[in-house]
Each structure stands twice: as structure tokens, then as C-alpha cells.
Amino acid sequence: MNGWVNHLPIFPIVIPLVAGAVMLLFAEARRAPRTIIALVATLANLLVALALAYIASDAVPSIWPDGIAVYLLGGWQAPFGIVLVLDRLSALMLVLNAVLALTSLIYALARWRKAGPHFQSLFQFLIMGVNGAFLTGDLFNLFVFVEVLLAASYGLLLHGLGEPRVKAGLHYIAINLAGSFVFLIGVSLIYGVTGTLNMADVAARASLLTQDERILFETGIAILGSAFLLKAGAWPLNFWLPSAYGTAAPPVAAVFSIMTKVGIYALLRLGSLLSGASGASVPAPFNDGWLFGIGIVTLVLGTAGILTASQAQRLVAYCVIASAGTLLAALGFGGTAMKGAALYYLTSSVLATGAFFMLCEMIDRTRQTGEDLPLEMMESVGQEAVDVDFTDEVIGIVIPAAMAFLGMGFLACALLVAGLPPLSGFIAKFLILSATLTDTAPGPVPVTVWVLWAGMLGSSLIAIIALCRMGIHLFWSTDEIMTPRLHLGEAAPVAVLLLLSVALSIETGPAMDYLNLAGNSLSSPQIYIDAVLSGSRPPGPSPVPSIPVEGIRQ
């Protein structure tokens, strides 16, 4: 049994990879087997993620001490071999990705899987890329997994066609290709200076660099950080996000909610490791000052976008930007208590924006008749007829009080993203603001505390004003609103995500116990570095004996 448990860290990559490849063997018209494979793989991915999160907690300390598992691919010890590293933070991100993937997939099965070819396979490859980015222990494989998820996202963003979607998709592709080029330049500089790409080894060697090497190293780190900020949707590199997320198919936009968190995760992970390098200061933009400043500006501009947005899905896209700004500012503020609070906010915001993206499309349906719906909603792919009858094909059983469900769902999402009580969005912001006082030394209150308080409270006020205005526009601005008949597979995923937010509010204590452990491990990066470089926890294949560095140089 322990042997299987030790191999669990590779499963979040293998399961979607195999499922996506197998589905390519079936013709597009054979939707039933493809759907079964996709559902089984996505459910298995969720179960594995939950098992990893459970084992990484203090529940089973005998398996992975300190909640860290190092999986040696090929049996080679780090830093010479490729390793996967699982700790509490990466386990949390895997669970969030798995939950969002399963709910988005179920929502897509109602109609959106028919609006373009190879949706199921692309969806699985996106899951694989995101999971790999959270698990990898070296920079080059982080680049590889980011490219995998981006390649899949290109196809998913264009899913359903339509001029606005194609235009936004081409901009998205161009910007991210440029970001990938910058990413590779930064990785190359770091490797040229340190001779390694293992993140733990990079952190260990950073303090040993000479002055000239240090200049090149910090240049590479700055370039790499710029690529991470672009992926995170931070200012001034987030101009592509509102159009891309605002025009994507609703289930695609929902699963994209976790993609900006890949950039934030990378900033947090590498910044944490670099802070543990004795004798070395954390270079920009990974240090607290840079993250705090960029986060505040991103929060302000994201909030301004929320206020000016006239279309519901675009408004939610700006909510993603505002959440990224809040996270960057909170993490840049520093402090152990702040890290746990920021992770709680990250969890709440991912659940809220994922549900909100899907809910917006159902609300838009109240203002459209079957003939008014976009062409991509009426088409099918493969050998089936193109002129699918919308009312017969994609509308399912009647959910009683559909308008009540949509109205209450909109209210819940508004409370979550604005941070008002009693849901987890309020608790998350309260924890962050409380942490500013907990982590502040006695004496005069620093300016950064006032700035963060003003930014977060002002953002909440403006967000609720904008959301109230949007709700009035969607529900009360016309007499021609029709009561939609919602498919159960569309309403259930939204309800599940909102109920998870409610559960997070009720179980704040146990959730914070876990998240504080994750925050504490980030504040003690030497434990991570020792676990990776010592090879004391090799759950993968039998390790190849390590080769001394002096022997390689000879």
C-alpha cells in the first residue's frame, strides 16, 4: 500500500495525459466514450488530489515528514535528475484545480463540448499542464508545463468561434508566446550563472555567487519574474486578460480562473526559496516591496475595470485581476500569518470567479430567445447535422424557480467577490486585514498597512456598487426577460462551487489550520531545500547513487 501511496505525486500528470491521448483515438462524432473517459479521468484526478492533500497534512506524518514528498523521475537524485515536489501549498492548488476542472467539465457537457473539435482532449491537457506546474521542482519543467497548458488554452479559448472570441484569442496567443520567449531567456540566464535549474539548488547556490555573477543572476530573475507577472495578470502586463476571459466560452473561462494563480504560485514558490538563501537578498520582482507595489496598482486598476464593465462576463474577468492584485499585495506585505490568510483568499476567489463565469451565461439566456442565441451555440461537430434544434437538444429538465436560482446565485457571487458577509470572501479579507496588525511590530502603524486597508476596503465598496448596478441591468432593466429552462448539468456545478464557499466559511477553523501550515512551510524554505537536495524522501523509483559535483567537473 505504501508503494502506491509513494507514487501518487505522478498521478495528477499521468491521468489527464493518458485520458487526453486516448480520446484522440475516437472520432469526434463518438461523443459517448469520450465523455465517459473525460468524466472518469477528471473524477480520478480529484480523488488523487484530495488524497495527496490529506497525506501532506499532519494526518499521516509517518509517510511524508514535514508534508513534503520528492518524486525522483528516472531515479536520479536532485539536482541532476528531474524531480516532482509535493508540499501543502502544491497539494492545495491541485485540489482547487481538480474541483474547478470537474465542475467546469460537467457544465460543458450540457452544450459547449459540441461547439468545436477536440474539446475533451484539450481540456485534459490543460489540467495536466496546470497540475505539472504546481508539482515540478525545476524551472525548465515549469516552462514545459506552462507551455502545455498554454497550448491547450489556445484551442479552448477559440472554442465556439465568433469574431470577438477569435480576435481576443489571437491577442492572447501573441502575448503569451512573447511571455514564453521572455520566460526562456530568464531561465537560460539563471542556468548560465548557477549551472542548475532545480529551484531548491538555485536557492542554495544564490548566496555563493560572485558580484559579477550576482548581476547576471538578478537580471535573469527579473526577466523570469516579468514572465510570471504576465501569467498572473498583474499590472502592467494584464491588458490581454479582460478580452480573453470576457469572450471565452463560460466553462473555459471558469477553468481559466486557476491559470492566473499559476503565475502567483510561481512567484510565491521561487520568492520563498530565494528568501531562504542565507546571505542573499531577494531580487526584484520577487521581494516584498515590488510585489506589494505591483499588487496595489493591479488592485486599483482591476477595481476600476469592474466599475466600468458593461458586460457581465467581462466584469468577472476584472474581478480576476482585482483578486490577483489583492493576493500580490498581501503576499508582498509579508509575515507568516499573512501567507495563511492570502491562501484562504486565493481559495475563496477561485471558487467564486469559477462559479460566476458559468452563472453569467445562464443569466444572459434570460434576455435571449432560441433564435437570438450565438451561432456557435446552435452548431455541432462531426457527422451530425449542423442545424441542431436548440430547444430540443440542449435544454434539459425544468428546475423550479429558475429565476430565483439565478438571482440568489448572482447575489452569492457578488458577496464573495466584493468580500461582504457572511460568505468566505468577507472572512478572507478580514483575515488579511487582521494579519496586517498581527505581523506589524509595536509602534506607529506603517504606511503600508493604511495603503492595504484603503485598497481592499475601497475595492469592496466599488465592487458592490458595480455589481448592484450590473444586477439591476440584468434582472430589472427590461420587461422582456424570459424565464429560462436550465439544464441540471449547468445549475449543479455552480451550486456546488457556491456550496463549497459556504462550507469554507463554516469550516474556517480547520481550513486555516491547514493553510497556516502551508504558510509556515513557505516561511521556512530551508526545509523544502533540504528535502529536495538531500534525497531523504525519494518516493519514486530506486534512486541512482548521487555523483559528486567535483567528479562531474573532472
XYZ file of C-alpha atoms in Angstrom:
554
model
C 0.000 0.000 0.000
C 2.807 2.414 0.874
C 4.343 1.740 -2.536
C 1.229 3.002 -4.297
C 0.999 5.975 -1.956
C 4.584 6.914 -2.745
C 3.762 7.018 -6.462
C 0.704 9.253 -6.023
C 2.551 12.521 -6.887
C 2.915 11.454 -10.535
C -0.778 10.595 -10.976
C -2.087 14.186 -11.426
C 0.114 14.386 -14.533
C -0.336 10.848 -15.879
C -4.137 10.621 -15.551
C -5.089 13.630 -17.737
C -2.217 12.934 -20.146
C -3.379 9.370 -20.819
C -7.053 10.360 -20.924
C -6.437 13.193 -23.409
C -4.325 10.962 -25.660
C -6.826 8.081 -25.610
C -9.728 10.371 -26.526
C -7.865 11.423 -29.679
C -8.259 7.850 -30.917
C -12.049 8.250 -31.084
C -13.775 10.073 -33.912
C -15.278 13.415 -32.922
C -18.784 12.101 -33.582
C -18.336 9.352 -30.953
C -19.082 11.596 -28.026
C -20.307 8.958 -25.564
C -16.967 7.139 -24.991
C -15.079 10.424 -24.993
C -17.436 11.834 -22.376
C -17.113 8.746 -20.167
C -13.309 8.843 -20.347
C -13.249 12.567 -19.564
C -15.545 12.251 -16.561
C -13.717 9.230 -15.125
C -10.305 10.880 -15.579
C -11.402 14.196 -14.065
C -13.054 12.471 -11.106
C -9.949 10.315 -10.576
C -7.821 13.469 -10.692
C -9.963 14.991 -7.928
C -9.706 11.862 -5.755
C -5.924 11.757 -6.160
C -5.620 15.467 -5.330
C -7.711 15.009 -2.179
C -5.587 12.008 -1.154
C -2.380 13.990 -1.672
C -3.712 16.924 0.351
C -4.732 14.572 3.164
C -1.376 12.783 3.282
C 0.564 16.069 3.056
C -1.250 17.345 6.152
C -0.347 16.243 9.660
C -2.863 13.394 9.359
C -0.205 10.881 8.226
C 3.190 12.235 9.370
C 4.878 8.840 9.073
C 4.618 8.762 5.259
C 5.928 12.202 4.263
C 7.616 14.024 7.178
C 7.029 17.790 7.122
C 4.359 17.188 4.464
C 6.931 17.143 1.625
C 7.272 14.359 -0.942
C 10.079 14.330 -3.516
C 9.435 12.087 -6.515
C 12.578 11.196 -8.458
C 11.772 10.719 -12.140
C 14.264 8.248 -13.577
C 15.647 7.577 -10.108
C 18.257 10.356 -10.315
C 18.854 12.473 -7.248
C 18.364 16.229 -7.422
C 19.799 18.430 -8.787
C 20.948 16.131 -11.620
C 17.598 14.450 -12.147
C 14.101 15.797 -12.724
C 12.017 15.829 -9.545
C 8.414 16.459 -8.647
C 7.898 18.075 -5.257
C 4.636 17.972 -3.361
C 4.027 20.028 -0.244
C 0.929 21.513 1.384
C 0.823 24.501 -0.963
C 1.049 22.449 -4.155
C -1.489 19.968 -2.738
C -3.932 22.836 -2.106
C -3.504 24.090 -5.674
C -4.036 20.582 -7.061
C -7.329 20.274 -5.176
C -8.532 23.661 -6.404
C -7.653 22.800 -9.994
C -9.370 19.413 -9.736
C -12.579 20.861 -8.254
C -12.752 23.591 -10.871
C -11.984 21.125 -13.671
C -14.738 18.681 -12.668
C -17.428 21.343 -12.261
C -16.445 23.105 -15.500
C -16.449 19.830 -17.413
C -19.925 18.895 -16.183
C -21.177 22.337 -17.175
C -19.573 21.993 -20.615
C -21.234 18.620 -21.242
C -24.632 20.309 -21.419
C -23.790 22.040 -24.701
C -20.355 23.598 -25.020
C -18.450 20.422 -25.872
C -20.202 20.474 -29.278
C -19.078 23.970 -30.291
C -15.631 22.902 -31.520
C -13.417 19.876 -32.144
C -11.242 18.071 -29.572
C -12.658 19.958 -26.603
C -12.292 16.968 -24.253
C -8.663 16.271 -25.124
C -7.647 19.925 -24.903
C -9.395 20.160 -21.550
C -7.408 17.203 -20.179
C -4.118 18.585 -21.473
C -4.898 21.894 -19.770
C -5.463 20.039 -16.483
C -2.178 18.177 -16.953
C -0.233 21.368 -17.612
C -1.645 23.165 -14.568
C -1.027 20.151 -12.311
C 2.526 19.798 -13.606
C 3.258 23.481 -12.973
C 2.210 23.040 -9.338
C 4.299 19.883 -8.881
C 7.535 20.479 -10.754
C 10.691 21.164 -8.799
C 12.783 22.783 -11.540
C 12.467 25.860 -13.706
C 12.781 24.228 -17.118
C 9.976 21.774 -16.479
C 7.936 24.656 -15.111
C 8.444 26.226 -18.548
C 7.437 22.949 -20.235
C 4.233 22.550 -18.230
C 3.313 26.207 -18.700
C 3.710 25.710 -22.455
C 1.499 22.620 -22.319
C -1.293 24.462 -20.507
C -0.929 27.466 -22.814
C -1.072 25.334 -25.957
C -4.268 23.724 -24.688
C -5.700 27.091 -23.657
C -5.179 28.486 -27.173
C -7.548 25.905 -28.591
C -10.012 26.207 -25.719
C -10.138 29.994 -25.937
C -11.086 29.776 -29.620
C -13.662 27.095 -28.817
C -17.007 28.172 -30.241
C -15.599 30.670 -32.774
C -17.257 34.087 -33.208
C -15.389 37.262 -34.233
C -14.855 38.681 -30.691
C -13.523 35.332 -29.472
C -11.150 34.885 -32.403
C -9.853 38.460 -32.076
C -9.257 38.119 -28.333
C -7.768 34.675 -28.860
C -5.189 35.911 -31.356
C -4.123 38.680 -28.970
C -3.916 36.143 -26.149
C -1.751 33.815 -28.230
C 0.603 36.588 -29.338
C 1.097 37.953 -25.818
C 1.685 34.550 -24.261
C 4.124 33.499 -26.975
C 6.109 36.647 -26.201
C 5.866 35.835 -22.491
C 7.154 32.315 -23.114
C 10.128 33.724 -25.019
C 10.923 36.021 -22.088
C 10.474 33.077 -19.701
C 13.040 31.037 -21.644
C 15.550 33.910 -21.682
C 15.292 34.250 -17.899
C 15.731 30.509 -17.378
C 18.767 30.489 -19.691
C 20.468 33.307 -17.778
C 19.870 31.619 -14.446
C 21.246 28.332 -15.738
C 24.279 30.043 -17.250
C 25.169 31.583 -13.885
C 24.249 28.863 -11.395
C 24.696 25.744 -13.522
C 21.396 24.328 -12.312
C 17.657 24.684 -12.893
C 16.423 22.860 -9.816
C 14.659 25.568 -7.793
C 15.956 24.338 -4.454
C 19.501 24.140 -5.827
C 19.212 27.620 -7.383
C 18.256 28.994 -3.969
C 21.136 27.136 -2.301
C 23.706 28.467 -4.766
C 22.419 32.043 -4.917
C 24.373 33.153 -1.855
C 27.632 31.685 -3.250
C 27.712 33.805 -6.404
C 30.373 36.427 -7.007
C 29.446 40.057 -7.553
C 29.597 39.777 -11.351
C 27.613 36.536 -11.310
C 25.112 38.114 -8.977
C 24.337 40.865 -11.504
C 23.583 38.323 -14.239
C 21.600 36.187 -11.817
C 19.404 39.066 -10.703
C 18.882 40.058 -14.337
C 17.684 36.545 -15.116
C 15.458 36.529 -12.047
C 13.940 39.883 -13.048
C 13.212 38.627 -16.569
C 11.726 35.427 -15.190
C 9.632 37.386 -12.710
C 8.236 39.512 -15.544
C 7.019 36.348 -17.256
C 5.386 35.191 -14.005
C 3.685 38.567 -13.560
C 2.271 38.303 -17.081
C 0.858 34.849 -16.294
C -0.536 36.181 -13.005
C -2.451 39.005 -14.709
C -0.538 41.731 -12.863
C -0.189 45.340 -13.995
C 1.105 46.454 -16.478
C 1.068 43.065 -18.221
C -2.621 42.220 -17.868
C -4.206 44.191 -20.728
C -4.898 40.927 -22.588
C -6.926 39.327 -19.794
C -10.325 41.125 -19.852
C -10.904 40.471 -23.543
C -9.665 36.881 -23.402
C -11.585 35.840 -20.293
C -14.566 38.026 -21.163
C -15.186 36.325 -24.523
C -14.188 32.719 -23.739
C -16.840 30.019 -23.543
C -18.217 30.046 -19.955
C -16.795 26.653 -18.837
C -13.446 27.581 -20.385
C -13.405 30.944 -18.617
C -14.290 29.162 -15.373
C -11.347 26.769 -15.561
C -9.131 29.693 -16.636
C -9.750 31.168 -13.162
C -6.964 28.954 -11.842
C -4.483 29.861 -14.602
C -3.571 33.292 -13.250
C -2.859 31.561 -9.954
C -0.115 29.558 -11.685
C 1.852 32.794 -12.059
C 1.161 33.764 -8.449
C 2.182 30.282 -7.291
C 5.465 30.552 -9.208
C 6.180 33.976 -7.701
C 5.388 32.690 -4.225
C 7.367 29.466 -4.594
C 10.556 30.894 -6.054
C 10.387 34.035 -3.903
C 10.071 31.876 -0.794
C 13.077 29.741 -1.769
C 15.229 32.761 -2.617
C 14.396 34.315 0.759
C 15.872 31.226 2.417
C 19.243 31.661 0.726
C 21.490 32.852 3.523
C 23.408 35.998 2.773
C 21.429 36.799 -0.360
C 18.738 39.419 -0.723
C 15.612 38.551 -2.701
C 15.884 40.248 -6.117
C 13.055 42.114 -7.822
C 10.262 41.440 -8.560
C 10.161 38.620 -6.000
C 10.903 40.787 -2.969
C 8.118 42.139 -0.785
C 8.414 45.777 -1.842
C 7.965 45.058 -5.530
C 5.123 42.581 -5.001
C 3.276 44.974 -2.704
C 3.544 47.921 -5.091
C 2.556 45.930 -8.172
C -0.286 44.318 -6.233
C -1.769 47.635 -5.084
C -1.707 49.114 -8.591
C -3.223 45.920 -10.033
C -5.958 46.006 -7.380
C -6.798 49.651 -8.130
C -6.926 49.177 -11.894
C -8.842 45.905 -11.607
C -11.410 47.637 -9.418
C -11.690 50.473 -11.944
C -12.338 47.872 -14.620
C -15.109 46.325 -12.517
C -16.749 49.733 -12.247
C -16.584 50.439 -15.982
C -17.520 46.987 -17.302
C -20.849 46.871 -19.119
C -20.930 43.139 -19.846
C -21.252 40.565 -17.073
C -18.528 38.131 -18.113
C -16.070 40.966 -18.713
C -16.858 42.268 -15.219
C -15.911 38.862 -13.783
C -12.658 38.998 -15.772
C -11.809 42.249 -13.996
C -12.673 40.517 -10.705
C -9.917 38.013 -11.547
C -7.482 40.917 -11.997
C -8.576 42.505 -8.712
C -8.118 39.192 -6.898
C -4.612 38.864 -8.368
C -3.804 42.366 -7.119
C -5.121 41.560 -3.644
C -3.017 38.392 -3.479
C 0.164 40.092 -4.680
C -0.291 42.989 -2.247
C -0.999 40.640 0.669
C 1.959 38.395 -0.112
C 4.164 41.451 -0.617
C 3.151 42.759 2.798
C 4.959 39.765 4.305
C 4.554 37.857 7.536
C 3.694 34.258 8.339
C 0.103 34.986 9.354
C -0.442 36.869 6.099
C 0.541 33.854 3.999
C -2.172 31.665 5.517
C -4.765 34.435 5.111
C -3.710 35.026 1.486
C -4.078 31.318 0.704
C -7.587 31.382 2.205
C -8.424 34.340 -0.042
C -6.963 32.527 -3.057
C -9.203 29.521 -2.387
C -12.310 31.655 -1.975
C -11.646 33.784 -5.073
C -11.043 30.775 -7.346
C -14.327 29.158 -6.276
C -16.241 32.442 -6.613
C -14.973 33.507 -10.048
C -15.321 29.979 -11.420
C -18.989 29.893 -10.406
C -19.555 33.472 -11.582
C -18.302 32.820 -15.129
C -20.721 29.944 -15.583
C -23.585 31.806 -13.941
C -23.220 34.808 -16.263
C -24.008 32.741 -19.350
C -27.184 31.359 -17.778
C -28.281 34.855 -16.774
C -27.655 36.133 -20.312
C -30.032 33.459 -21.532
C -32.908 35.230 -19.767
C -32.592 38.028 -22.322
C -32.397 35.821 -25.428
C -34.767 33.579 -27.309
C -33.616 30.426 -29.052
C -33.310 32.315 -32.339
C -31.202 35.066 -30.767
C -28.511 32.778 -29.376
C -24.999 32.881 -30.885
C -24.345 30.641 -33.857
C -21.763 28.558 -32.016
C -24.458 27.507 -29.539
C -26.504 26.092 -32.425
C -23.836 24.117 -34.231
C -22.471 20.618 -33.794
C -19.259 18.980 -34.900
C -18.546 15.814 -36.841
C -21.097 13.845 -38.795
C -24.173 15.225 -37.065
C -26.386 17.827 -38.692
C -25.370 21.459 -38.276
C -28.884 22.804 -37.763
C -29.363 21.408 -34.250
C -32.674 22.398 -32.681
C -31.545 24.362 -29.625
C -34.728 23.847 -27.636
C -34.749 20.094 -28.163
C -31.039 19.378 -27.969
C -29.519 21.403 -25.164
C -32.357 22.392 -22.841
C -32.989 19.757 -20.222
C -35.355 19.280 -17.349
C -37.023 22.246 -15.708
C -35.519 23.446 -12.452
C -38.303 25.029 -10.362
C -37.859 28.738 -9.674
C -35.033 29.119 -12.193
C -35.033 32.878 -11.855
C -34.773 32.577 -8.090
C -31.772 30.296 -8.519
C -30.089 32.759 -10.883
C -30.862 35.723 -8.645
C -29.611 34.033 -5.478
C -26.568 32.723 -7.336
C -25.740 36.231 -8.572
C -26.170 37.606 -5.047
C -23.878 34.936 -3.589
C -21.194 35.566 -6.221
C -21.449 39.319 -5.662
C -20.977 38.881 -1.918
C -17.998 36.586 -2.493
C -16.066 38.769 -4.932
C -16.876 42.005 -3.065
C -15.925 40.480 0.283
C -19.162 41.103 2.182
C -20.530 38.916 4.986
C -21.454 36.190 5.651
C -19.579 34.182 2.990
C -15.913 33.245 2.679
C -14.989 36.358 0.686
C -15.627 38.512 3.771
C -13.734 36.127 6.044
C -10.787 36.085 3.620
C -10.486 39.869 3.531
C -10.997 40.088 7.301
C -8.152 37.604 7.823
C -5.850 39.586 5.537
C -6.611 42.885 7.263
C -6.193 41.257 10.680
C -2.853 39.801 9.612
C -1.564 43.302 8.822
C -1.900 44.114 12.522
C -0.651 40.719 13.722
C 2.560 40.938 11.677
C 3.218 44.625 12.498
C 5.733 45.468 15.199
C 4.585 47.614 18.141
C 4.705 51.333 17.484
C 3.297 53.624 14.795
C 1.245 51.878 12.154
C 3.293 51.664 8.921
C 2.057 53.385 5.790
C 1.791 50.031 4.012
C -0.921 48.958 6.460
C -3.035 52.009 5.671
C -2.482 51.571 1.943
C -3.540 47.922 2.021
C -6.595 48.674 4.173
C -7.651 51.533 1.906
C -7.118 49.474 -1.223
C -9.064 46.437 -0.036
C -11.934 48.304 1.618
C -12.230 50.748 -1.278
C -12.197 47.851 -3.726
C -15.020 46.127 -1.833
C -17.127 49.303 -1.817
C -16.665 49.963 -5.531
C -17.188 46.302 -6.409
C -20.528 46.082 -4.621
C -21.684 49.318 -6.321
C -20.716 47.928 -9.739
C -22.282 44.545 -9.015
C -25.541 46.106 -7.804
C -25.681 48.148 -10.995
C -24.989 45.048 -13.085
C -27.665 43.088 -11.216
C -30.237 45.822 -11.865
C -29.283 45.827 -15.531
C -29.535 42.052 -15.854
C -32.726 41.430 -13.874
C -34.752 44.657 -13.723
C -33.879 46.862 -16.694
C -36.381 45.382 -19.155
C -39.781 43.740 -19.191
C -38.713 41.256 -21.861
C -36.877 38.902 -19.511
C -37.838 35.294 -20.179
C -37.654 32.600 -17.532
C -35.095 30.076 -18.824
C -35.293 26.329 -18.525
C -31.920 25.322 -17.149
C -30.178 22.029 -17.664
C -29.457 20.270 -14.378
C -25.846 19.771 -15.529
C -25.475 23.544 -15.798
C -27.030 24.556 -12.491
C -25.405 21.827 -10.373
C -21.736 22.853 -10.935
C -22.497 26.466 -9.994
C -24.389 25.320 -6.916
C -21.525 23.011 -5.903
C -18.918 25.789 -6.122
C -21.118 28.156 -4.112
C -21.816 25.462 -1.513
C -18.079 24.838 -1.228
C -17.663 28.552 -0.495
C -20.319 28.233 2.208
C -18.554 25.166 3.614
C -15.275 27.103 3.600
C -16.991 29.809 5.670
C -18.397 27.296 8.159
C -15.135 25.342 8.454
C -12.818 28.338 8.573
C -11.009 26.983 11.630
C -9.908 23.618 10.153
C -9.211 25.274 6.797
C -6.956 27.873 8.402
C -5.138 25.185 10.380
C -4.095 23.587 7.097
C -3.399 26.877 5.319
C -1.313 28.181 8.220
C 0.798 25.033 7.990
C 1.296 25.765 4.302
C 2.189 29.372 5.127
C 4.628 28.276 7.822
C 6.398 25.956 5.373
C 6.794 28.873 2.952
C 8.316 30.913 5.760
C 10.789 28.064 6.417
C 12.096 27.329 2.922
C 15.198 25.543 4.189
C 13.025 22.512 4.987
C 11.962 22.354 1.328
C 15.535 22.846 0.107
C 16.918 20.126 2.392
C 14.139 17.699 1.422
C 14.856 18.114 -2.296
C 18.660 18.129 -2.191
C 19.205 15.514 0.493
C 17.134 12.903 -1.321
C 15.883 11.710 2.062
C 12.356 11.283 0.761
C 12.543 9.577 -2.632
C 9.078 8.040 -3.212
C 9.871 7.487 -6.893
C 11.913 4.668 -8.478
C 15.037 3.380 -6.770
C 17.461 6.279 -6.728
C 20.651 6.223 -8.738
C 23.634 6.920 -6.461
C 24.430 10.622 -6.405
C 27.530 11.810 -8.267
C 29.737 14.395 -6.561
C 29.953 17.736 -8.312
C 33.759 17.510 -8.294
C 33.594 14.254 -10.246
C 31.471 15.821 -12.964
C 33.768 18.808 -13.293
C 36.755 16.497 -13.721
